[in-house]
């Protein structure tokens, strides 16, 4: 969590145009391609979004899809990340780091630290199993996935598989349980 989050948010909002430019947004005069381009059925060939007047380029509006928002809306759309709940603070921190906006972090409570450790462990296991499935494509597992019509879900939902006799994975899991006793909870 960021201690001075309100100040950081105010300091970040003027970076909207720079963020769009850094993410290869096409500008033509006062208009630019909408960051909600996945929603556009016409592939947004012509720029259809612009900055709302008198907001000093802190808010945009798309005249095609009707989407409006600020830097955080654009971040969510372009990075394909949720910005609700805990993810809000992650977004603010990532953007503050990116644009060099000074911020102070509050120390985590013991419960938050344990939660983060469990989440990190789970992310690593999911990523490892997804990478294994994509790289090795075991026939029996792929046949099952195809029989369920889940082929397109492998990347979207990070489906994965780890063979039960994989010693590297077994060693990582045992080590993680020793390092983070909260995993056994």
Short mmCIF file of N, CA and C in Angstrom, two decimals:
data_model
loop_
_atom_site.label_atom_id
_atom_site.label_comp_id
_atom_site.label_asym_id
_atom_site.label_seq_id
_atom_site.Cartn_x
_atom_site.Cartn_y
_atom_site.Cartn_z
N UNK A 1 0.84 -1.18 0.00
CA UNK A 1 0.00 0.00 0.00
C UNK A 1 0.88 1.24 0.00
N UNK A 2 0.37 2.25 -0.62
CA UNK A 2 1.10 3.51 -0.71
C UNK A 2 0.54 4.47 0.33
N UNK A 3 1.44 5.06 1.13
CA UNK A 3 1.01 5.98 2.19
C UNK A 3 0.35 7.22 1.61
N UNK A 4 0.99 7.88 0.69
CA UNK A 4 0.51 9.13 0.14
C UNK A 4 -0.21 8.92 -1.20
N UNK A 5 -1.13 7.96 -1.24
CA UNK A 5 -1.75 7.53 -2.49
C UNK A 5 -2.52 8.66 -3.18
N UNK A 6 -3.21 9.52 -2.43
CA UNK A 6 -3.97 10.62 -3.05
C UNK A 6 -3.05 11.57 -3.80
N UNK A 7 -1.93 11.90 -3.18
CA UNK A 7 -0.95 12.79 -3.84
C UNK A 7 -0.38 12.13 -5.09
N UNK A 8 -0.06 10.86 -4.98
CA UNK A 8 0.54 10.13 -6.10
C UNK A 8 -0.44 10.09 -7.28
N UNK A 9 -1.71 9.84 -7.00
CA UNK A 9 -2.71 9.78 -8.07
C UNK A 9 -2.79 11.12 -8.79
N UNK A 10 -2.83 12.21 -8.04
CA UNK A 10 -2.89 13.54 -8.66
C UNK A 10 -1.65 13.83 -9.50
N UNK A 11 -0.51 13.38 -9.05
CA UNK A 11 0.73 13.59 -9.80
C UNK A 11 0.81 12.72 -11.05
N UNK A 12 0.12 11.58 -11.03
CA UNK A 12 0.18 10.66 -12.17
C UNK A 12 -0.76 11.04 -13.31
N UNK A 13 -1.90 11.62 -13.00
CA UNK A 13 -2.92 11.88 -14.03
C UNK A 13 -2.41 12.65 -15.24
N UNK A 14 -1.53 13.64 -15.09
CA UNK A 14 -1.05 14.36 -16.28
C UNK A 14 -0.20 13.52 -17.23
N UNK A 15 0.16 12.31 -16.86
CA UNK A 15 0.99 11.46 -17.71
C UNK A 15 0.17 10.67 -18.73
N UNK A 16 -1.13 10.93 -18.84
CA UNK A 16 -1.98 10.16 -19.75
C UNK A 16 -1.46 10.20 -21.19
N UNK A 17 -1.18 11.38 -21.72
CA UNK A 17 -0.74 11.48 -23.11
C UNK A 17 0.60 10.76 -23.30
N UNK A 18 1.51 10.95 -22.38
CA UNK A 18 2.82 10.29 -22.48
C UNK A 18 2.65 8.77 -22.44
N UNK A 19 1.75 8.28 -21.57
CA UNK A 19 1.51 6.84 -21.47
C UNK A 19 0.96 6.30 -22.79
N UNK A 20 0.02 7.04 -23.39
CA UNK A 20 -0.53 6.63 -24.69
C UNK A 20 0.57 6.58 -25.75
N UNK A 21 1.41 7.62 -25.77
CA UNK A 21 2.50 7.66 -26.75
C UNK A 21 3.47 6.50 -26.56
N UNK A 22 3.81 6.20 -25.30
CA UNK A 22 4.73 5.11 -25.02
C UNK A 22 4.15 3.75 -25.40
N UNK A 23 2.83 3.67 -25.50
CA UNK A 23 2.18 2.42 -25.87
C UNK A 23 1.74 2.43 -27.33
N UNK A 24 2.49 3.19 -28.15
CA UNK A 24 2.31 3.22 -29.61
C UNK A 24 0.90 3.60 -30.06
N UNK A 25 0.29 4.53 -29.37
CA UNK A 25 -1.01 5.03 -29.78
C UNK A 25 -0.80 5.97 -30.96
N UNK A 26 -1.63 5.80 -31.97
CA UNK A 26 -1.53 6.63 -33.17
C UNK A 26 -2.30 7.93 -32.95
N UNK A 27 -1.61 9.05 -33.10
CA UNK A 27 -2.21 10.37 -32.96
C UNK A 27 -2.33 11.01 -34.34
N UNK A 28 -3.44 11.67 -34.58
CA UNK A 28 -3.63 12.46 -35.81
C UNK A 28 -4.32 13.74 -35.39
N UNK A 29 -3.55 14.80 -35.30
CA UNK A 29 -4.10 16.07 -34.82
C UNK A 29 -4.50 15.93 -33.37
N UNK A 30 -5.73 16.32 -33.06
CA UNK A 30 -6.24 16.26 -31.69
C UNK A 30 -6.82 14.90 -31.34
N UNK A 31 -6.92 14.00 -32.32
CA UNK A 31 -7.53 12.69 -32.08
C UNK A 31 -6.45 11.60 -32.03
N UNK A 32 -6.82 10.48 -31.43
CA UNK A 32 -5.92 9.33 -31.34
C UNK A 32 -6.74 8.06 -31.32
N UNK A 33 -6.07 6.92 -31.56
CA UNK A 33 -6.79 5.65 -31.55
C UNK A 33 -7.21 5.32 -30.11
N UNK A 34 -8.37 4.80 -29.99
CA UNK A 34 -8.96 4.52 -28.68
C UNK A 34 -8.22 3.38 -27.99
N UNK A 35 -7.90 3.54 -26.71
CA UNK A 35 -7.25 2.45 -25.98
C UNK A 35 -8.18 1.25 -25.76
N UNK A 36 -9.46 1.44 -26.03
CA UNK A 36 -10.45 0.36 -25.91
C UNK A 36 -10.63 -0.33 -27.26
N UNK A 37 -9.55 -0.39 -28.04
CA UNK A 37 -9.64 -0.86 -29.43
C UNK A 37 -10.15 -2.28 -29.57
N UNK A 38 -10.01 -3.12 -28.57
CA UNK A 38 -10.54 -4.49 -28.66
C UNK A 38 -12.06 -4.50 -28.78
N UNK A 39 -12.70 -3.42 -28.34
CA UNK A 39 -14.15 -3.33 -28.39
C UNK A 39 -14.63 -2.83 -29.76
N UNK A 40 -13.74 -2.20 -30.52
CA UNK A 40 -14.12 -1.59 -31.80
C UNK A 40 -14.24 -2.65 -32.88
N UNK A 41 -15.38 -2.68 -33.56
CA UNK A 41 -15.58 -3.66 -34.62
C UNK A 41 -14.90 -3.22 -35.92
N UNK A 42 -14.58 -1.93 -36.05
CA UNK A 42 -13.96 -1.44 -37.27
C UNK A 42 -12.43 -1.39 -37.17
N UNK A 43 -11.86 -2.03 -36.14
CA UNK A 43 -10.43 -2.05 -35.90
C UNK A 43 -9.86 -0.65 -35.68
N UNK A 44 -10.73 0.34 -35.51
CA UNK A 44 -10.33 1.72 -35.21
C UNK A 44 -9.27 2.22 -36.18
N UNK A 45 -9.55 2.05 -37.49
CA UNK A 45 -8.61 2.47 -38.52
C UNK A 45 -8.36 3.98 -38.47
N UNK A 46 -9.38 4.73 -38.10
CA UNK A 46 -9.23 6.18 -37.99
C UNK A 46 -9.33 6.55 -36.51
N UNK A 47 -8.48 7.47 -36.06
CA UNK A 47 -8.55 7.90 -34.66
C UNK A 47 -9.94 8.39 -34.28
N UNK A 48 -10.44 7.91 -33.16
CA UNK A 48 -11.79 8.27 -32.75
C UNK A 48 -11.87 8.76 -31.31
N UNK A 49 -10.73 8.92 -30.66
CA UNK A 49 -10.73 9.36 -29.27
C UNK A 49 -9.99 10.69 -29.16
N UNK A 50 -10.38 11.45 -28.16
CA UNK A 50 -9.72 12.73 -27.94
C UNK A 50 -9.73 13.07 -26.46
N UNK A 51 -8.94 14.07 -26.11
CA UNK A 51 -8.91 14.52 -24.73
C UNK A 51 -10.11 15.42 -24.47
N UNK A 52 -10.69 15.29 -23.30
CA UNK A 52 -11.83 16.13 -22.93
C UNK A 52 -11.30 17.54 -22.67
N UNK A 53 -11.88 18.56 -23.32
CA UNK A 53 -11.40 19.93 -23.13
C UNK A 53 -11.43 20.35 -21.66
N UNK A 54 -10.54 21.20 -21.31
CA UNK A 54 -10.41 21.79 -19.97
C UNK A 54 -10.05 20.78 -18.89
N UNK A 55 -9.52 19.62 -19.27
CA UNK A 55 -9.04 18.67 -18.27
C UNK A 55 -7.52 18.54 -18.34
N UNK A 56 -6.90 19.41 -19.13
CA UNK A 56 -5.45 19.40 -19.28
C UNK A 56 -4.93 18.00 -19.64
N UNK A 57 -5.58 17.38 -20.60
CA UNK A 57 -5.21 16.06 -21.11
C UNK A 57 -5.19 14.99 -20.03
N UNK A 58 -6.08 15.07 -19.08
CA UNK A 58 -6.13 14.07 -18.01
C UNK A 58 -7.27 13.08 -18.20
N UNK A 59 -8.17 13.35 -19.15
CA UNK A 59 -9.32 12.48 -19.40
C UNK A 59 -9.51 12.36 -20.91
N UNK A 60 -9.83 11.15 -21.37
CA UNK A 60 -10.11 10.95 -22.78
C UNK A 60 -11.55 10.50 -22.97
N UNK A 61 -12.04 10.62 -24.20
CA UNK A 61 -13.36 10.11 -24.57
C UNK A 61 -13.27 9.59 -26.00
N UNK A 62 -13.86 8.42 -26.25
CA UNK A 62 -13.90 7.85 -27.59
C UNK A 62 -15.28 8.12 -28.17
N UNK A 63 -15.31 8.67 -29.37
CA UNK A 63 -16.57 9.02 -30.01
C UNK A 63 -17.19 7.83 -30.73
N UNK A 64 -16.47 6.72 -30.82
CA UNK A 64 -17.01 5.52 -31.45
C UNK A 64 -17.65 4.58 -30.43
N UNK A 65 -16.90 4.22 -29.40
CA UNK A 65 -17.43 3.25 -28.43
C UNK A 65 -18.00 3.91 -27.18
N UNK A 66 -17.71 5.20 -26.97
CA UNK A 66 -18.24 5.91 -25.81
C UNK A 66 -17.42 5.76 -24.54
N UNK A 67 -16.30 5.05 -24.62
CA UNK A 67 -15.46 4.84 -23.44
C UNK A 67 -14.77 6.15 -23.06
N UNK A 68 -14.76 6.43 -21.77
CA UNK A 68 -14.07 7.60 -21.24
C UNK A 68 -13.25 7.17 -20.05
N UNK A 69 -12.25 7.94 -19.72
CA UNK A 69 -11.48 7.61 -18.53
C UNK A 69 -10.19 8.40 -18.43
N UNK A 70 -9.41 8.02 -17.44
CA UNK A 70 -8.14 8.70 -17.17
C UNK A 70 -6.99 7.72 -17.38
N UNK A 71 -5.84 8.08 -16.86
CA UNK A 71 -4.64 7.25 -17.00
C UNK A 71 -4.89 5.82 -16.51
N UNK A 72 -5.62 5.68 -15.42
CA UNK A 72 -5.83 4.35 -14.83
C UNK A 72 -6.76 3.50 -15.70
N UNK A 73 -7.74 4.13 -16.34
CA UNK A 73 -8.61 3.42 -17.28
C UNK A 73 -7.79 2.91 -18.45
N UNK A 74 -6.93 3.79 -18.98
CA UNK A 74 -6.09 3.42 -20.12
C UNK A 74 -5.12 2.30 -19.72
N UNK A 75 -4.54 2.40 -18.55
CA UNK A 75 -3.65 1.35 -18.04
C UNK A 75 -4.38 0.02 -18.01
N UNK A 76 -5.59 0.01 -17.47
CA UNK A 76 -6.38 -1.22 -17.39
C UNK A 76 -6.64 -1.79 -18.78
N UNK A 77 -6.99 -0.92 -19.73
CA UNK A 77 -7.30 -1.38 -21.09
C UNK A 77 -6.06 -1.88 -21.83
N UNK A 78 -4.98 -1.12 -21.78
CA UNK A 78 -3.79 -1.47 -22.56
C UNK A 78 -2.99 -2.61 -21.93
N UNK A 79 -2.97 -2.67 -20.62
CA UNK A 79 -2.23 -3.73 -19.93
C UNK A 79 -3.10 -4.96 -19.68
N UNK A 80 -4.41 -4.82 -19.94
CA UNK A 80 -5.38 -5.88 -19.70
C UNK A 80 -5.32 -6.36 -18.25
N UNK A 81 -5.36 -5.38 -17.33
CA UNK A 81 -5.28 -5.68 -15.91
C UNK A 81 -6.45 -5.04 -15.18
N UNK A 82 -6.96 -5.75 -14.20
CA UNK A 82 -8.00 -5.21 -13.33
C UNK A 82 -7.40 -4.13 -12.44
N UNK A 83 -8.18 -3.11 -12.14
CA UNK A 83 -7.68 -2.07 -11.24
C UNK A 83 -8.65 -1.87 -10.08
N UNK A 84 -9.19 -2.96 -9.58
CA UNK A 84 -10.09 -2.89 -8.43
C UNK A 84 -9.44 -3.59 -7.25
N UNK A 85 -9.89 -3.23 -6.06
CA UNK A 85 -9.38 -3.86 -4.84
C UNK A 85 -7.88 -3.68 -4.70
N UNK A 86 -7.22 -4.76 -4.34
CA UNK A 86 -5.77 -4.74 -4.13
C UNK A 86 -5.02 -4.35 -5.41
N UNK A 87 -5.60 -4.70 -6.54
CA UNK A 87 -4.96 -4.40 -7.82
C UNK A 87 -4.85 -2.90 -8.08
N UNK A 88 -5.71 -2.12 -7.44
CA UNK A 88 -5.65 -0.66 -7.59
C UNK A 88 -4.30 -0.14 -7.12
N UNK A 89 -3.87 -0.59 -5.95
CA UNK A 89 -2.60 -0.13 -5.40
C UNK A 89 -1.42 -0.62 -6.24
N UNK A 90 -1.56 -1.81 -6.80
CA UNK A 90 -0.51 -2.33 -7.68
C UNK A 90 -0.39 -1.45 -8.91
N UNK A 91 -1.54 -1.06 -9.49
CA UNK A 91 -1.53 -0.18 -10.66
C UNK A 91 -0.90 1.16 -10.34
N UNK A 92 -1.29 1.75 -9.22
CA UNK A 92 -0.73 3.05 -8.82
C UNK A 92 0.78 2.93 -8.64
N UNK A 93 1.22 1.88 -7.96
CA UNK A 93 2.66 1.69 -7.73
C UNK A 93 3.41 1.49 -9.04
N UNK A 94 2.88 0.65 -9.94
CA UNK A 94 3.54 0.41 -11.23
C UNK A 94 3.67 1.70 -12.03
N UNK A 95 2.60 2.48 -12.06
CA UNK A 95 2.64 3.73 -12.82
C UNK A 95 3.56 4.75 -12.15
N UNK A 96 3.54 4.82 -10.83
CA UNK A 96 4.43 5.74 -10.10
C UNK A 96 5.89 5.37 -10.38
N UNK A 97 6.20 4.10 -10.35
CA UNK A 97 7.56 3.66 -10.64
C UNK A 97 7.94 4.01 -12.08
N UNK A 98 7.01 3.78 -12.98
CA UNK A 98 7.27 4.03 -14.41
C UNK A 98 7.57 5.50 -14.70
N UNK A 99 6.82 6.39 -14.05
CA UNK A 99 6.96 7.81 -14.33
C UNK A 99 7.78 8.55 -13.27
N UNK A 100 8.40 7.84 -12.37
CA UNK A 100 9.27 8.44 -11.38
C UNK A 100 8.56 9.32 -10.36
N UNK A 101 7.32 9.01 -10.06
CA UNK A 101 6.57 9.77 -9.04
C UNK A 101 6.92 9.19 -7.67
N UNK A 102 7.41 10.05 -6.79
CA UNK A 102 7.85 9.62 -5.46
C UNK A 102 6.65 9.13 -4.65
N UNK A 103 6.84 8.00 -3.99
CA UNK A 103 5.78 7.44 -3.15
C UNK A 103 6.41 6.66 -1.99
N UNK A 104 5.65 6.59 -0.90
CA UNK A 104 6.10 5.85 0.27
C UNK A 104 5.20 4.63 0.44
N UNK A 105 5.81 3.50 0.75
CA UNK A 105 5.05 2.28 0.97
C UNK A 105 4.87 2.04 2.46
N UNK A 106 3.67 1.61 2.83
CA UNK A 106 3.41 1.22 4.21
C UNK A 106 3.91 -0.20 4.40
N UNK A 107 4.45 -0.51 5.56
CA UNK A 107 4.87 -1.90 5.79
C UNK A 107 3.65 -2.84 5.79
N UNK A 108 3.86 -4.04 5.30
CA UNK A 108 2.78 -5.03 5.26
C UNK A 108 2.58 -5.65 6.63
N UNK A 109 1.33 -5.99 6.93
CA UNK A 109 1.05 -6.72 8.16
C UNK A 109 1.51 -8.17 7.96
N UNK A 110 1.57 -8.93 9.03
CA UNK A 110 1.99 -10.34 8.94
C UNK A 110 1.03 -11.11 8.04
N UNK A 111 -0.27 -10.84 8.17
CA UNK A 111 -1.27 -11.53 7.35
C UNK A 111 -1.08 -11.19 5.86
N UNK A 112 -0.81 -9.92 5.55
CA UNK A 112 -0.60 -9.52 4.16
C UNK A 112 0.66 -10.16 3.59
N UNK A 113 1.70 -10.22 4.39
CA UNK A 113 2.95 -10.85 3.96
C UNK A 113 2.72 -12.33 3.66
N UNK A 114 1.99 -13.02 4.55
CA UNK A 114 1.69 -14.43 4.33
C UNK A 114 0.84 -14.63 3.09
N UNK A 115 -0.17 -13.76 2.91
CA UNK A 115 -1.03 -13.84 1.74
C UNK A 115 -0.21 -13.67 0.46
N UNK A 116 0.69 -12.68 0.45
CA UNK A 116 1.54 -12.45 -0.73
C UNK A 116 2.43 -13.64 -1.01
N UNK A 117 2.97 -14.27 0.03
CA UNK A 117 3.81 -15.45 -0.16
C UNK A 117 3.02 -16.59 -0.80
N UNK A 118 1.81 -16.82 -0.34
CA UNK A 118 0.97 -17.88 -0.90
C UNK A 118 0.63 -17.57 -2.35
N UNK A 119 0.27 -16.30 -2.63
CA UNK A 119 -0.06 -15.91 -4.00
C UNK A 119 1.13 -16.09 -4.94
N UNK A 120 2.31 -15.70 -4.48
CA UNK A 120 3.52 -15.84 -5.30
C UNK A 120 3.80 -17.32 -5.57
N UNK A 121 3.66 -18.16 -4.57
CA UNK A 121 3.85 -19.60 -4.73
C UNK A 121 2.88 -20.14 -5.79
N UNK A 122 1.62 -19.77 -5.67
CA UNK A 122 0.60 -20.25 -6.61
C UNK A 122 0.88 -19.75 -8.04
N UNK A 123 1.28 -18.49 -8.17
CA UNK A 123 1.61 -17.95 -9.49
C UNK A 123 2.75 -18.74 -10.13
N UNK A 124 3.77 -19.07 -9.35
CA UNK A 124 4.91 -19.81 -9.89
C UNK A 124 4.50 -21.21 -10.32
N UNK A 125 3.67 -21.86 -9.52
CA UNK A 125 3.22 -23.22 -9.88
C UNK A 125 2.37 -23.17 -11.15
N UNK A 126 1.46 -22.22 -11.23
CA UNK A 126 0.61 -22.10 -12.43
C UNK A 126 1.46 -21.81 -13.65
N UNK A 127 2.40 -20.89 -13.52
CA UNK A 127 3.26 -20.55 -14.65
C UNK A 127 4.11 -21.75 -15.07
N UNK A 128 4.68 -22.45 -14.12
CA UNK A 128 5.50 -23.63 -14.44
C UNK A 128 4.68 -24.69 -15.14
N UNK A 129 3.48 -24.95 -14.64
CA UNK A 129 2.65 -25.99 -15.25
C UNK A 129 2.18 -25.58 -16.64
N UNK A 130 1.87 -24.29 -16.81
CA UNK A 130 1.45 -23.80 -18.12
C UNK A 130 2.62 -23.89 -19.11
N UNK A 131 3.81 -23.47 -18.68
CA UNK A 131 4.99 -23.56 -19.55
C UNK A 131 5.28 -25.01 -19.93
N UNK A 132 5.16 -25.93 -18.96
CA UNK A 132 5.42 -27.33 -19.23
C UNK A 132 4.44 -27.86 -20.29
N UNK A 133 3.17 -27.53 -20.11
CA UNK A 133 2.15 -28.01 -21.05
C UNK A 133 2.40 -27.46 -22.46
N UNK A 134 2.70 -26.17 -22.56
CA UNK A 134 2.93 -25.56 -23.87
C UNK A 134 4.18 -26.12 -24.53
N UNK A 135 5.24 -26.28 -23.75
CA UNK A 135 6.52 -26.73 -24.30
C UNK A 135 6.52 -28.22 -24.65
N UNK A 136 5.97 -29.06 -23.76
CA UNK A 136 6.07 -30.51 -23.94
C UNK A 136 4.85 -31.15 -24.59
N UNK A 137 3.68 -30.53 -24.43
CA UNK A 137 2.44 -31.02 -25.02
C UNK A 137 2.27 -32.54 -24.89
N UNK A 138 2.23 -33.07 -23.65
CA UNK A 138 2.07 -34.52 -23.48
C UNK A 138 0.79 -35.02 -24.16
N UNK A 139 0.92 -36.08 -24.94
CA UNK A 139 -0.18 -36.56 -25.78
C UNK A 139 -1.45 -36.85 -24.97
N UNK A 140 -1.32 -37.58 -23.87
CA UNK A 140 -2.49 -37.95 -23.08
C UNK A 140 -3.23 -36.71 -22.56
N UNK A 141 -2.48 -35.73 -22.10
CA UNK A 141 -3.07 -34.50 -21.58
C UNK A 141 -3.70 -33.69 -22.71
N UNK A 142 -3.00 -33.57 -23.83
CA UNK A 142 -3.52 -32.81 -24.96
C UNK A 142 -4.77 -33.46 -25.54
N UNK A 143 -4.81 -34.80 -25.58
CA UNK A 143 -6.01 -35.50 -26.04
C UNK A 143 -7.20 -35.17 -25.14
N UNK A 144 -6.96 -35.16 -23.84
CA UNK A 144 -8.03 -34.82 -22.88
C UNK A 144 -8.51 -33.38 -23.10
N UNK A 145 -7.57 -32.47 -23.24
CA UNK A 145 -7.94 -31.06 -23.44
C UNK A 145 -8.75 -30.90 -24.72
N UNK A 146 -8.33 -31.56 -25.78
CA UNK A 146 -9.07 -31.49 -27.05
C UNK A 146 -10.45 -32.10 -26.92
N UNK A 147 -10.57 -33.21 -26.17
CA UNK A 147 -11.89 -33.85 -26.00
C UNK A 147 -12.87 -32.95 -25.26
N UNK A 148 -12.35 -32.05 -24.45
CA UNK A 148 -13.19 -31.10 -23.70
C UNK A 148 -13.35 -29.77 -24.43
N UNK A 149 -12.73 -29.66 -25.62
CA UNK A 149 -12.75 -28.42 -26.42
C UNK A 149 -12.15 -27.25 -25.65
N UNK A 150 -11.06 -27.51 -24.95
CA UNK A 150 -10.39 -26.49 -24.14
C UNK A 150 -9.12 -25.98 -24.80
N UNK A 151 -8.88 -26.34 -26.05
CA UNK A 151 -7.64 -25.97 -26.72
C UNK A 151 -7.32 -24.48 -26.66
N UNK A 152 -8.34 -23.65 -26.87
CA UNK A 152 -8.11 -22.20 -26.84
C UNK A 152 -7.93 -21.67 -25.42
N UNK A 153 -8.25 -22.48 -24.44
CA UNK A 153 -8.18 -22.03 -23.04
C UNK A 153 -6.79 -22.15 -22.44
N UNK A 154 -5.90 -22.87 -23.09
CA UNK A 154 -4.58 -23.11 -22.51
C UNK A 154 -3.88 -21.81 -22.16
N UNK A 155 -3.84 -20.88 -23.11
CA UNK A 155 -3.17 -19.60 -22.83
C UNK A 155 -4.07 -18.65 -22.05
N UNK A 156 -5.35 -18.56 -22.43
CA UNK A 156 -6.25 -17.61 -21.76
C UNK A 156 -6.37 -17.86 -20.27
N UNK A 157 -6.47 -19.12 -19.88
CA UNK A 157 -6.68 -19.46 -18.47
C UNK A 157 -5.44 -20.11 -17.85
N UNK A 158 -4.35 -20.09 -18.58
CA UNK A 158 -3.09 -20.66 -18.13
C UNK A 158 -3.25 -22.10 -17.64
N UNK A 159 -3.95 -22.90 -18.44
CA UNK A 159 -4.06 -24.31 -18.11
C UNK A 159 -2.66 -24.91 -18.13
N UNK A 160 -2.45 -25.89 -17.29
CA UNK A 160 -1.14 -26.49 -17.25
C UNK A 160 -1.16 -27.92 -16.76
N UNK A 161 0.00 -28.51 -16.78
CA UNK A 161 0.16 -29.89 -16.34
C UNK A 161 1.59 -30.06 -15.85
N UNK A 162 1.73 -30.75 -14.75
CA UNK A 162 3.05 -31.13 -14.24
C UNK A 162 3.04 -32.63 -14.00
N UNK A 163 3.99 -33.33 -14.57
CA UNK A 163 4.03 -34.78 -14.35
C UNK A 163 4.32 -35.08 -12.88
N UNK A 164 3.69 -36.14 -12.35
CA UNK A 164 3.86 -36.44 -10.93
C UNK A 164 5.29 -36.81 -10.52
N UNK A 165 6.10 -37.22 -11.47
CA UNK A 165 7.46 -37.65 -11.12
C UNK A 165 8.52 -36.58 -11.42
N UNK A 166 8.11 -35.33 -11.59
CA UNK A 166 9.04 -34.24 -11.90
C UNK A 166 9.77 -33.83 -10.61
N UNK A 167 11.05 -34.21 -10.51
CA UNK A 167 11.82 -33.96 -9.29
C UNK A 167 12.08 -32.49 -9.02
N UNK A 168 12.25 -31.69 -10.06
CA UNK A 168 12.51 -30.26 -9.87
C UNK A 168 11.30 -29.57 -9.24
N UNK A 169 10.12 -29.94 -9.71
CA UNK A 169 8.89 -29.35 -9.15
C UNK A 169 8.71 -29.82 -7.71
N UNK A 170 8.91 -31.11 -7.48
CA UNK A 170 8.78 -31.67 -6.13
C UNK A 170 9.73 -30.95 -5.17
N UNK A 171 10.97 -30.72 -5.59
CA UNK A 171 11.97 -30.04 -4.76
C UNK A 171 11.53 -28.60 -4.48
N UNK A 172 11.01 -27.90 -5.50
CA UNK A 172 10.55 -26.52 -5.32
C UNK A 172 9.40 -26.46 -4.31
N UNK A 173 8.45 -27.36 -4.43
CA UNK A 173 7.28 -27.36 -3.54
C UNK A 173 7.71 -27.66 -2.10
N UNK A 174 8.54 -28.65 -1.91
CA UNK A 174 9.02 -28.98 -0.55
C UNK A 174 9.77 -27.79 0.04
N UNK A 175 10.63 -27.16 -0.77
CA UNK A 175 11.38 -25.99 -0.31
C UNK A 175 10.47 -24.82 0.04
N UNK A 176 9.42 -24.64 -0.75
CA UNK A 176 8.49 -23.54 -0.49
C UNK A 176 7.73 -23.78 0.81
N UNK A 177 7.33 -25.01 1.08
CA UNK A 177 6.62 -25.31 2.33
C UNK A 177 7.53 -25.13 3.54
N UNK A 178 8.82 -25.39 3.36
CA UNK A 178 9.76 -25.16 4.47
C UNK A 178 9.99 -23.67 4.68
N UNK A 179 10.10 -22.93 3.59
CA UNK A 179 10.38 -21.49 3.67
C UNK A 179 9.15 -20.70 4.14
N UNK A 180 7.96 -21.11 3.71
CA UNK A 180 6.72 -20.40 4.02
C UNK A 180 5.74 -21.35 4.70
N UNK A 181 5.78 -21.46 6.02
CA UNK A 181 4.89 -22.40 6.70
C UNK A 181 3.41 -22.05 6.51
N UNK A 182 3.12 -20.82 6.12
CA UNK A 182 1.72 -20.44 5.90
C UNK A 182 1.08 -21.20 4.74
N UNK A 183 1.87 -21.81 3.88
CA UNK A 183 1.33 -22.60 2.77
C UNK A 183 0.55 -23.81 3.30
N UNK A 184 0.95 -24.34 4.42
CA UNK A 184 0.26 -25.52 4.96
C UNK A 184 -1.10 -25.15 5.55
N UNK A 185 -1.34 -23.86 5.76
CA UNK A 185 -2.65 -23.45 6.28
C UNK A 185 -3.70 -23.64 5.22
#
